[in-house]
Amino acid sequence: MYERNVTRIENLVRKQNAWRSATINLIASENVLSNRAREVMGSDFVHRYAEGHPGERYYQGTEIIDEIEARLKKRMKSLFRCRQVDVRPISGTLSNDAIFSQYINPGNVVMVNSTPGGGHISHHRAGSVGKYTSNIINFPLTPDGYHIDVERTLELAGVFAPKVMILGKSLFLFPEPVKELSSFCKERGIILLYDAAHVLGLIAGKTFQDPLEEGAFIMTGSTHKTFFGSQRGIVLSNAGDKEWRKIDKGAFPGSSSNHHLDTLVSLAISTYEMMEFGQEYARQTIANAKYLGQKLHDLGFKVQAAELGFTESHQLAVDVADFGGGDEVARHLTDNNIILNMNLLPFEPLSKVTSPAGIRLGVLEMTRVGMKEGEMEVIASFFKKCLVDGKYVGEEVTEFRKPFQKVQYSFDHLESDGESGTEPDN
Ligand code: DSN
């Protein structure tokens, strides 16, 4: 009786595949998997459980996932040059929750990036931090709106004695002041957490700050933005073993039980891709973002932080109030096959969250399918034609996207020649 409904769902999935591969996707939190990382997700692992750690499971039948997970952990530690890693949280927010649940108690003060300052929902009252305390203070910002004002932060922290400071955010153009805050935090026992969800691949590619090396105690992240893997979370640290056991409990059983083995296996493949191509990918991503910023600026768009070179990450922020605001512009661009999201800009009131002045652009996915500076210039010209000249560019966009279908910075182009010469991981 319901078979037709199944067909309907299958057709919708086909429609999504066709539609999204015909668009310019500039959502700053999305990326695409290589074929080899994608194909392993339909394997038997999609059915299986493996609570615990490799070699110490609560289930039988886990020998093969044990090897894969152990290899993945070893490679993550070497990519991020750290002692400890947990690859079990199944999202960035659950990675954060694993930590917050262990370190934040009712009444504790937590300092975070505000929502207009770019902070992520999980850092806020309505999100994960808010489950543990309501004493949340925003970092003061410098007048450009895209940096934490360190001096005023230290003054505030001296008065309010936070238990945890959370750096990192969703509108993330420039590095955070980890070095500037780390000795202050260490002296006072403040947990300095760096949420690297957006910039994890740029850190792995050594083109952004290295938060753990600069003194962050813990780094959390998601593995599917600039770290072009499957949708999961991660926790990394140089904590000693005793402290790490606490964090470990936060991840399991704290924030996850089974940890979705199909996407874990896929992440292992993307991690090897990151080892091999990460630096080149990260360099091109940042170059593309800067170039797109410059071209949009040259065309008269109010690209934020122009005096600072627009960005040092994969993202740009543009004030589009003159074109009807972020919501209207994002919808209009979608009708023209350009996909991105509206975004509050620094210092806008929270009440504008659904009608902000800004849009956020990320070049991570278009870089992964092979676009370079020349293509960024074309994308900027689509913005002008569409928003300034009022022309429909949907078909032009689809034509432009046609040659950029294959995922680059991957081993997709190689035929597997077996396992001879496999690098030992464990
Ligand atoms: N809210 C997402 C983003 O787009 O930045 C991250 O979880």
Tab-separated table of C-alpha atoms and ligand atoms in Angstrom:
chain	number	residue	atom	x	y	z
A	1	MET	CA	0.000	0.000	0.000
A	2	TYR	CA	2.852	2.343	0.811
A	3	GLU	CA	5.155	1.294	-2.029
A	4	ARG	CA	4.285	4.463	-3.980
A	5	ASN	CA	5.319	6.547	-1.014
A	6	VAL	CA	8.663	4.786	-1.062
A	7	THR	CA	8.992	5.651	-4.730
A	8	ARG	CA	8.124	9.243	-3.899
A	9	ILE	CA	10.955	9.407	-1.354
A	10	GLU	CA	13.394	7.810	-3.813
A	11	ASN	CA	12.412	10.331	-6.450
A	12	LEU	CA	12.882	13.208	-4.026
A	13	VAL	CA	16.390	11.975	-3.265
A	14	ARG	CA	17.155	11.831	-6.991
A	15	LYS	CA	15.787	15.327	-7.364
A	16	GLN	CA	18.010	16.584	-4.535
A	17	ASN	CA	21.087	14.951	-6.123
A	18	ALA	CA	20.380	16.526	-9.494
A	19	TRP	CA	19.445	19.938	-8.091
A	20	ARG	CA	22.364	20.416	-5.717
A	21	SER	CA	24.927	19.341	-8.300
A	22	ALA	CA	23.557	22.043	-10.611
A	23	THR	CA	24.010	24.863	-8.088
A	24	ILE	CA	26.775	26.976	-6.624
A	25	ASN	CA	26.732	25.969	-2.978
A	26	LEU	CA	28.188	28.579	-0.638
A	27	ILE	CA	26.797	27.267	2.654
A	28	ALA	CA	29.812	27.663	4.931
A	29	SER	CA	29.123	24.515	6.963
A	30	GLU	CA	28.718	22.094	4.047
A	31	ASN	CA	31.160	20.149	1.926
A	32	VAL	CA	31.115	17.057	-0.270
A	33	LEU	CA	32.605	13.596	0.135
A	34	SER	CA	34.829	11.874	-2.369
A	35	ASN	CA	33.245	8.882	-4.089
A	36	ARG	CA	35.468	6.511	-2.161
A	37	ALA	CA	34.419	8.040	1.185
A	38	ARG	CA	30.777	8.019	0.108
A	39	GLU	CA	30.612	4.501	-1.246
A	40	VAL	CA	31.666	2.776	1.980
A	41	MET	CA	28.663	4.270	3.772
A	42	GLY	CA	26.310	1.698	2.285
A	43	SER	CA	28.253	-1.201	3.801
A	44	ASP	CA	27.286	-3.713	6.497
A	45	PHE	CA	28.574	-1.251	9.098
A	46	VAL	CA	25.398	0.746	8.692
A	47	HIS	CA	23.692	-2.002	10.725
A	48	ARG	CA	26.234	-2.471	13.515
A	49	TYR	CA	27.019	-1.422	17.059
A	50	ALA	CA	30.386	-1.025	18.753
A	51	GLU	CA	30.118	0.818	22.078
A	52	GLY	CA	33.375	1.435	23.911
A	53	HIS	CA	36.886	1.615	22.474
A	54	PRO	CA	38.684	-0.611	19.932
A	55	GLY	CA	39.635	-3.831	21.714
A	56	GLU	CA	37.391	-2.985	24.716
A	57	ARG	CA	33.864	-3.244	23.332
A	58	TYR	CA	30.583	-4.169	24.913
A	59	TYR	CA	29.652	-6.090	21.729
A	60	GLN	CA	31.043	-9.054	19.816
A	61	GLY	CA	31.756	-8.988	16.096
A	62	THR	CA	33.728	-5.737	16.192
A	63	GLU	CA	37.195	-6.895	15.075
A	64	ILE	CA	37.066	-5.087	11.751
A	65	ILE	CA	35.676	-1.800	13.036
A	66	ASP	CA	38.293	-1.994	15.800
A	67	GLU	CA	41.075	-1.916	13.230
A	68	ILE	CA	39.467	0.929	11.267
A	69	GLU	CA	38.750	3.030	14.348
A	70	ALA	CA	42.258	2.501	15.739
A	71	ARG	CA	43.766	3.593	12.410
A	72	LEU	CA	41.496	6.651	12.314
A	73	LYS	CA	42.449	7.709	15.842
A	74	LYS	CA	46.131	7.313	15.142
A	75	ARG	CA	45.882	9.469	12.020
A	76	MET	CA	43.799	12.162	13.750
A	77	LYS	CA	46.419	12.394	16.502
A	78	SER	CA	49.174	12.843	13.973
A	79	LEU	CA	47.192	15.383	11.893
A	80	PHE	CA	46.501	17.514	14.963
A	81	ARG	CA	49.759	16.707	16.777
A	82	CYS	CA	48.019	15.815	20.053
A	83	ARG	CA	47.958	13.053	22.674
A	84	GLN	CA	44.232	12.357	22.952
A	85	VAL	CA	41.371	11.992	20.512
A	86	ASP	CA	37.780	10.831	20.704
A	87	VAL	CA	36.168	10.113	17.360
A	88	ARG	CA	32.900	8.778	18.782
A	89	PRO	CA	30.658	11.859	19.120
A	90	ILE	CA	28.320	11.789	16.173
A	91	SER	CA	28.167	15.570	15.714
A	92	GLY	CA	30.015	18.734	16.657
A	93	THR	CA	27.288	19.730	19.090
A	94	LEU	CA	27.507	16.338	20.823
A	95	SER	CA	31.302	16.776	21.046
A	96	ASN	CA	30.659	20.069	22.797
A	97	ASP	CA	28.052	18.494	25.030
A	98	ALA	CA	30.495	15.745	26.023
A	99	ILE	CA	32.812	18.444	27.391
A	100	PHE	CA	30.213	20.807	28.827
A	101	SER	CA	28.609	17.933	30.763
A	102	GLN	CA	31.927	17.301	32.538
A	103	TYR	CA	33.075	20.852	33.210
A	104	ILE	CA	30.035	23.105	33.589
A	105	ASN	CA	27.902	22.987	36.750
A	106	PRO	CA	24.871	25.053	37.723
A	107	GLY	CA	25.953	28.571	38.586
A	108	ASN	CA	29.303	28.377	36.770
A	109	VAL	CA	30.139	31.331	34.566
A	110	VAL	CA	30.944	30.552	30.916
A	111	MET	CA	32.310	33.078	28.406
A	112	VAL	CA	31.304	32.641	24.775
A	113	ASN	CA	31.026	34.405	21.445
A	114	SER	CA	27.574	35.997	21.206
A	115	THR	CA	25.209	35.026	18.392
A	116	PRO	CA	25.747	38.337	16.508
A	117	GLY	CA	29.466	37.869	17.256
A	118	GLY	CA	29.258	34.596	15.329
A	119	GLY	CA	28.858	32.149	18.238
A	120	HIS	CA	27.290	28.733	17.725
A	121	ILE	CA	23.883	27.853	19.187
A	122	SER	CA	25.396	25.036	21.309
A	123	HIS	CA	27.394	27.652	23.243
A	124	HIS	CA	24.295	29.564	24.253
A	125	ARG	CA	21.428	29.592	26.711
A	126	ALA	CA	19.041	27.877	24.322
A	127	GLY	CA	21.639	25.236	23.422
A	128	SER	CA	23.975	22.823	25.162
A	129	VAL	CA	25.699	25.246	27.594
A	130	GLY	CA	22.260	26.407	28.752
A	131	LYS	CA	21.478	22.861	29.989
A	132	TYR	CA	24.192	23.238	32.614
A	133	THR	CA	24.239	26.926	33.575
A	134	SER	CA	22.496	30.168	32.747
A	135	ASN	CA	25.471	32.361	33.685
A	136	ILE	CA	26.704	33.028	30.184
A	137	ILE	CA	28.730	36.136	29.342
A	138	ASN	CA	29.613	37.264	25.842
A	139	PHE	CA	33.164	38.128	24.866
A	140	PRO	CA	33.439	41.847	24.148
A	141	LEU	CA	34.408	42.533	20.545
A	142	THR	CA	36.811	44.985	18.940
A	143	PRO	CA	35.143	47.738	16.836
A	144	ASP	CA	35.562	45.711	13.595
A	145	GLY	CA	33.220	43.123	15.170
A	146	TYR	CA	35.236	40.123	14.057
A	147	HIS	CA	37.775	39.861	16.900
A	148	ILE	CA	37.541	39.341	20.642
A	149	ASP	CA	38.704	42.383	22.610
A	150	VAL	CA	41.336	40.668	24.755
A	151	GLU	CA	41.932	43.500	27.197
A	152	ARG	CA	38.258	43.869	28.091
A	153	THR	CA	37.856	40.093	28.193
A	154	LEU	CA	40.613	39.807	30.791
A	155	GLU	CA	39.008	42.583	32.850
A	156	LEU	CA	35.600	40.864	32.709
A	157	ALA	CA	37.077	37.456	33.467
A	158	GLY	CA	38.931	38.952	36.459
A	159	VAL	CA	35.588	40.119	37.853
A	160	PHE	CA	33.312	37.195	36.940
A	161	ALA	CA	35.754	34.246	37.298
A	162	PRO	CA	34.487	32.012	34.473
A	163	LYS	CA	34.892	28.248	34.749
A	164	VAL	CA	35.048	27.799	30.969
A	165	MET	CA	35.873	30.032	28.008
A	166	ILE	CA	34.642	28.862	24.606
A	167	LEU	CA	36.452	30.187	21.563
A	168	GLY	CA	35.465	29.401	17.992
A	169	LYS	CA	32.252	30.247	16.184
A	170	SER	CA	30.031	29.839	13.153
A	171	LEU	CA	30.749	33.179	11.523
A	172	PHE	CA	34.497	32.705	11.705
A	173	LEU	CA	36.660	34.995	9.587
A	174	PHE	CA	39.818	35.392	11.676
A	175	PRO	CA	41.807	33.364	14.222
A	176	GLU	CA	40.858	33.573	17.882
A	177	PRO	CA	43.152	34.952	20.646
A	178	VAL	CA	44.166	31.574	22.047
A	179	LYS	CA	47.755	32.555	22.870
A	180	GLU	CA	46.585	35.783	24.479
A	181	LEU	CA	44.155	33.994	26.806
A	182	SER	CA	45.865	30.698	27.520
A	183	SER	CA	48.268	31.654	30.315
A	184	PHE	CA	45.523	33.664	32.063
A	185	CYS	CA	43.279	30.578	31.863
A	186	LYS	CA	45.990	28.178	33.020
A	187	GLU	CA	46.864	30.331	36.047
A	188	ARG	CA	43.216	30.411	37.138
A	189	GLY	CA	42.153	26.890	36.217
A	190	ILE	CA	39.785	28.126	33.505
A	191	ILE	CA	39.021	25.495	30.857
A	192	LEU	CA	39.923	27.031	27.508
A	193	LEU	CA	37.898	25.226	24.866
A	194	TYR	CA	38.256	25.902	21.157
A	195	ASP	CA	35.328	24.918	18.956
A	196	ALA	CA	36.996	24.252	15.609
A	197	ALA	CA	33.903	22.974	13.818
A	198	HIS	CA	34.281	25.386	10.923
A	199	VAL	CA	38.044	25.521	10.620
A	200	LEU	CA	39.080	21.954	11.463
A	201	GLY	CA	40.270	21.236	7.906
A	202	LEU	CA	42.171	24.528	7.759
A	203	ILE	CA	43.938	23.602	10.999
A	204	ALA	CA	44.689	20.116	9.652
A	205	GLY	CA	45.977	21.795	6.494
A	206	LYS	CA	48.252	24.026	8.596
A	207	THR	CA	46.886	27.265	7.175
A	208	PHE	CA	45.039	28.500	10.245
A	209	GLN	CA	46.059	28.836	13.891
A	210	ASP	CA	46.943	25.638	15.772
A	211	PRO	CA	44.753	26.018	18.895
A	212	LEU	CA	46.197	23.139	20.915
A	213	GLU	CA	49.741	24.272	20.242
A	214	GLU	CA	48.730	27.832	21.209
A	215	GLY	CA	47.441	26.595	24.561
A	216	ALA	CA	43.774	25.567	24.249
A	217	PHE	CA	43.022	22.737	26.665
A	218	ILE	CA	40.441	21.027	24.456
A	219	MET	CA	39.467	21.350	20.828
A	220	THR	CA	36.114	20.101	19.569
A	221	GLY	CA	34.935	20.068	15.997
A	222	SER	CA	32.776	18.637	13.309
A	223	THR	CA	34.341	16.578	10.576
A	224	HIS	CA	32.322	17.687	7.569
A	225	LYS	CA	32.965	21.349	6.980
A	226	THR	CA	36.480	22.352	5.971
A	227	PHE	CA	37.486	18.879	7.198
A	228	PHE	CA	35.751	17.338	4.196
A	229	GLY	CA	34.538	14.088	5.837
A	230	SER	CA	31.255	12.553	6.881
A	231	GLN	CA	28.929	14.298	9.332
A	232	ARG	CA	30.404	13.561	12.767
A	233	GLY	CA	32.155	15.183	15.730
A	234	ILE	CA	35.578	14.957	17.326
A	235	VAL	CA	37.340	15.900	20.570
A	236	LEU	CA	41.114	16.492	20.669
A	237	SER	CA	43.390	17.434	23.556
A	238	ASN	CA	46.811	17.164	25.145
A	239	ALA	CA	45.244	16.449	28.555
A	240	GLY	CA	46.879	13.860	30.778
A	241	ASP	CA	45.324	10.396	30.997
A	242	LYS	CA	43.487	11.033	34.288
A	243	GLU	CA	41.776	14.184	32.987
A	244	TRP	CA	41.088	12.508	29.671
A	245	ARG	CA	39.184	9.658	31.357
A	246	LYS	CA	36.662	12.257	32.509
A	247	ILE	CA	36.306	13.656	28.989
A	248	ASP	CA	36.059	10.120	27.633
A	249	LYS	CA	33.017	9.447	29.866
A	250	GLY	CA	31.439	12.643	28.541
A	251	ALA	CA	31.600	11.210	25.019
A	252	PHE	CA	30.459	7.711	26.018
A	253	PRO	CA	28.120	7.124	27.685
A	254	GLY	CA	27.616	10.879	28.124
A	255	SER	CA	26.678	12.087	24.684
A	256	SER	CA	26.508	8.968	22.518
A	257	SER	CA	25.912	5.248	22.718
A	258	ASN	CA	26.453	3.621	19.342
A	259	HIS	CA	28.618	5.885	17.242
A	260	HIS	CA	27.318	5.268	13.706
A	261	LEU	CA	29.960	3.030	12.217
A	262	ASP	CA	29.104	3.666	8.576
A	263	THR	CA	30.050	7.330	8.817
A	264	LEU	CA	33.075	6.457	10.975
A	265	VAL	CA	34.459	4.219	8.247
A	266	SER	CA	33.887	6.949	5.705
A	267	LEU	CA	35.702	9.443	7.913
A	268	ALA	CA	38.736	7.155	7.988
A	269	ILE	CA	38.956	7.484	4.191
A	270	SER	CA	38.539	11.277	4.252
A	271	THR	CA	41.231	11.493	6.927
A	272	TYR	CA	43.772	9.845	4.630
A	273	GLU	CA	42.687	12.302	1.922
A	274	MET	CA	43.279	15.124	4.386
A	275	MET	CA	46.730	13.702	5.203
A	276	GLU	CA	47.633	13.675	1.515
A	277	PHE	CA	45.844	16.746	0.124
A	278	GLY	CA	44.838	18.789	3.183
A	279	GLN	CA	47.489	21.473	2.897
A	280	GLU	CA	46.862	22.103	-0.774
A	281	TYR	CA	43.082	22.137	-0.223
A	282	ALA	CA	43.238	24.493	2.759
A	283	ARG	CA	45.567	26.887	0.933
A	284	GLN	CA	43.293	27.035	-2.125
A	285	THR	CA	40.163	27.415	0.007
A	286	ILE	CA	41.521	30.461	1.804
A	287	ALA	CA	42.902	31.933	-1.430
A	288	ASN	CA	39.482	31.494	-3.046
A	289	ALA	CA	37.669	33.145	-0.134
A	290	LYS	CA	39.990	36.151	-0.166
A	291	TYR	CA	39.719	36.483	-3.935
A	292	LEU	CA	35.931	36.255	-3.938
A	293	GLY	CA	35.872	38.896	-1.187
A	294	GLN	CA	38.030	41.231	-3.254
A	295	LYS	CA	35.965	40.730	-6.419
A	296	LEU	CA	32.661	41.317	-4.621
A	297	HIS	CA	34.159	44.403	-2.989
A	298	ASP	CA	35.353	45.677	-6.392
A	299	LEU	CA	31.798	45.282	-7.672
A	300	GLY	CA	30.521	47.492	-4.860
A	301	PHE	CA	29.264	44.918	-2.349
A	302	LYS	CA	29.758	45.680	1.343
A	303	VAL	CA	32.048	42.775	2.114
A	304	GLN	CA	32.855	42.876	5.805
A	305	ALA	CA	36.328	43.383	7.258
A	306	ALA	CA	37.603	44.914	3.993
A	307	GLU	CA	40.353	46.782	5.820
A	308	LEU	CA	41.580	43.448	7.238
A	309	GLY	CA	41.691	41.592	3.908
A	310	PHE	CA	38.092	40.262	4.249
A	311	THR	CA	38.949	36.886	5.771
A	312	GLU	CA	41.615	34.403	6.773
A	313	SER	CA	39.251	31.425	6.615
A	314	HIS	CA	36.851	29.799	4.139
A	315	GLN	CA	34.124	32.339	4.899
A	316	LEU	CA	33.025	35.833	3.974
A	317	ALA	CA	30.310	38.048	5.440
A	318	VAL	CA	28.501	40.618	3.329
A	319	ASP	CA	26.102	43.336	4.454
A	320	VAL	CA	23.209	43.204	1.982
A	321	ALA	CA	20.797	45.547	3.779
A	322	ASP	CA	20.730	47.697	0.608
A	323	PHE	CA	19.328	44.724	-1.337
A	324	GLY	CA	16.526	43.918	1.123
A	325	GLY	CA	18.536	42.153	3.843
A	326	GLY	CA	19.955	38.665	4.363
A	327	ASP	CA	16.707	36.724	4.251
A	328	GLU	CA	15.440	38.256	1.036
A	329	VAL	CA	18.811	38.055	-0.691
A	330	ALA	CA	19.395	34.430	0.327
A	331	ARG	CA	15.987	33.449	-1.069
A	332	HIS	CA	16.503	35.405	-4.262
A	333	LEU	CA	19.919	33.814	-4.823
A	334	THR	CA	18.435	30.352	-4.239
A	335	ASP	CA	15.948	31.052	-7.032
A	336	ASN	CA	19.043	31.680	-9.155
A	337	ASN	CA	20.708	28.408	-8.114
A	338	ILE	CA	23.146	30.033	-5.687
A	339	ILE	CA	22.727	28.650	-2.183
A	340	LEU	CA	23.895	30.342	1.025
A	341	ASN	CA	22.433	31.501	4.331
A	342	MET	CA	21.368	34.758	5.925
A	343	ASN	CA	23.466	35.738	8.922
A	344	LEU	CA	23.393	38.231	11.762
A	345	LEU	CA	26.304	40.632	11.568
A	346	PRO	CA	28.251	41.746	14.651
A	347	PHE	CA	26.356	44.255	16.822
A	348	GLU	CA	22.966	43.533	15.225
A	349	PRO	CA	20.263	42.873	17.837
A	350	LEU	CA	19.211	39.260	18.390
A	351	SER	CA	15.669	40.246	17.414
A	352	LYS	CA	16.973	40.481	13.824
A	353	VAL	CA	17.964	36.805	13.716
A	354	THR	CA	15.386	35.999	11.032
A	355	SER	CA	15.810	39.305	9.199
A	356	PRO	CA	19.504	40.158	9.514
A	357	ALA	CA	21.483	42.525	7.344
A	358	GLY	CA	24.024	39.894	6.401
A	359	ILE	CA	24.717	36.824	4.363
A	360	ARG	CA	27.514	34.303	5.015
A	361	LEU	CA	29.434	32.750	2.139
A	362	GLY	CA	31.734	29.731	2.301
A	363	VAL	CA	33.875	28.532	-0.591
A	364	LEU	CA	34.772	25.143	0.885
A	365	GLU	CA	32.554	22.979	-1.321
A	366	MET	CA	33.196	24.819	-4.561
A	367	THR	CA	36.935	24.581	-3.843
A	368	ARG	CA	36.592	20.842	-3.323
A	369	VAL	CA	35.048	20.391	-6.747
A	370	GLY	CA	38.018	22.172	-8.272
A	371	MET	CA	37.153	25.874	-8.481
A	372	LYS	CA	39.968	28.385	-8.267
A	373	GLU	CA	40.359	32.171	-8.417
A	374	GLY	CA	39.021	32.448	-12.002
A	375	GLU	CA	35.772	30.767	-10.959
A	376	MET	CA	35.489	33.043	-7.904
A	377	GLU	CA	35.479	36.005	-10.259
A	378	VAL	CA	32.621	34.455	-12.233
A	379	ILE	CA	30.680	33.804	-9.010
A	380	ALA	CA	31.132	37.472	-8.035
A	381	SER	CA	29.794	38.488	-11.450
A	382	PHE	CA	26.682	36.312	-10.890
A	383	PHE	CA	26.032	38.242	-7.668
A	384	LYS	CA	26.191	41.513	-9.565
A	385	LYS	CA	23.986	40.367	-12.441
A	386	CYS	CA	21.444	38.921	-10.065
A	387	LEU	CA	21.359	41.470	-7.237
A	388	VAL	CA	22.428	44.740	-8.902
A	389	ASP	CA	21.251	44.299	-12.507
A	390	GLY	CA	18.144	42.296	-11.576
A	391	LYS	CA	18.810	39.548	-14.143
A	392	TYR	CA	17.931	35.847	-13.839
A	393	VAL	CA	21.166	33.805	-13.833
A	394	GLY	CA	19.868	30.363	-12.801
A	395	GLU	CA	20.564	28.690	-16.142
A	396	GLU	CA	23.945	30.353	-16.506
A	397	VAL	CA	24.855	29.103	-13.030
A	398	THR	CA	23.907	25.542	-13.937
A	399	GLU	CA	25.948	25.698	-17.157
A	400	PHE	CA	28.911	27.119	-15.217
A	401	ARG	CA	28.691	24.329	-12.635
A	402	LYS	CA	28.639	21.490	-15.209
A	403	PRO	CA	32.432	20.950	-15.499
A	404	PHE	CA	32.845	20.991	-11.702
A	405	GLN	CA	31.270	17.708	-10.709
A	406	LYS	CA	34.213	15.573	-9.653
A	407	VAL	CA	35.513	15.802	-6.118
A	408	GLN	CA	39.169	16.828	-6.077
A	409	TYR	CA	41.771	16.464	-3.297
A	410	SER	CA	40.872	12.762	-3.137
A	411	PHE	CA	41.996	9.379	-4.458
A	412	ASP	CA	38.905	9.033	-6.660
A	413	HIS	CA	40.917	9.259	-9.847
A	414	LEU	CA	43.127	6.289	-8.873
A	415	GLU	CA	42.236	2.657	-9.432
A	416	SER	CA	42.986	0.753	-6.225
A	417	ASP	CA	46.014	-1.479	-6.813
A	418	GLY	CA	45.607	-3.485	-3.625
A	419	GLU	CA	47.211	-3.106	-0.260
A	420	SER	CA	50.877	-3.482	-1.084
A	421	GLY	CA	52.780	-0.623	0.465
A	422	THR	CA	49.990	0.140	2.989
A	423	GLU	CA	51.259	2.631	5.559
A	424	PRO	CA	51.170	1.029	9.018
A	425	ASP	CA	48.773	2.937	11.287
A	426	ASN	CA	48.917	0.865	14.418
B	1	DSN	N1	24.951	26.060	12.388
B	1	DSN	C1	25.998	25.479	11.592
B	1	DSN	C2	26.597	26.490	10.690
B	1	DSN	O1	26.091	26.603	9.605
B	1	DSN	O2	27.546	27.161	11.026
B	1	DSN	C3	27.013	24.770	12.375
B	1	DSN	O3	26.463	23.765	13.165
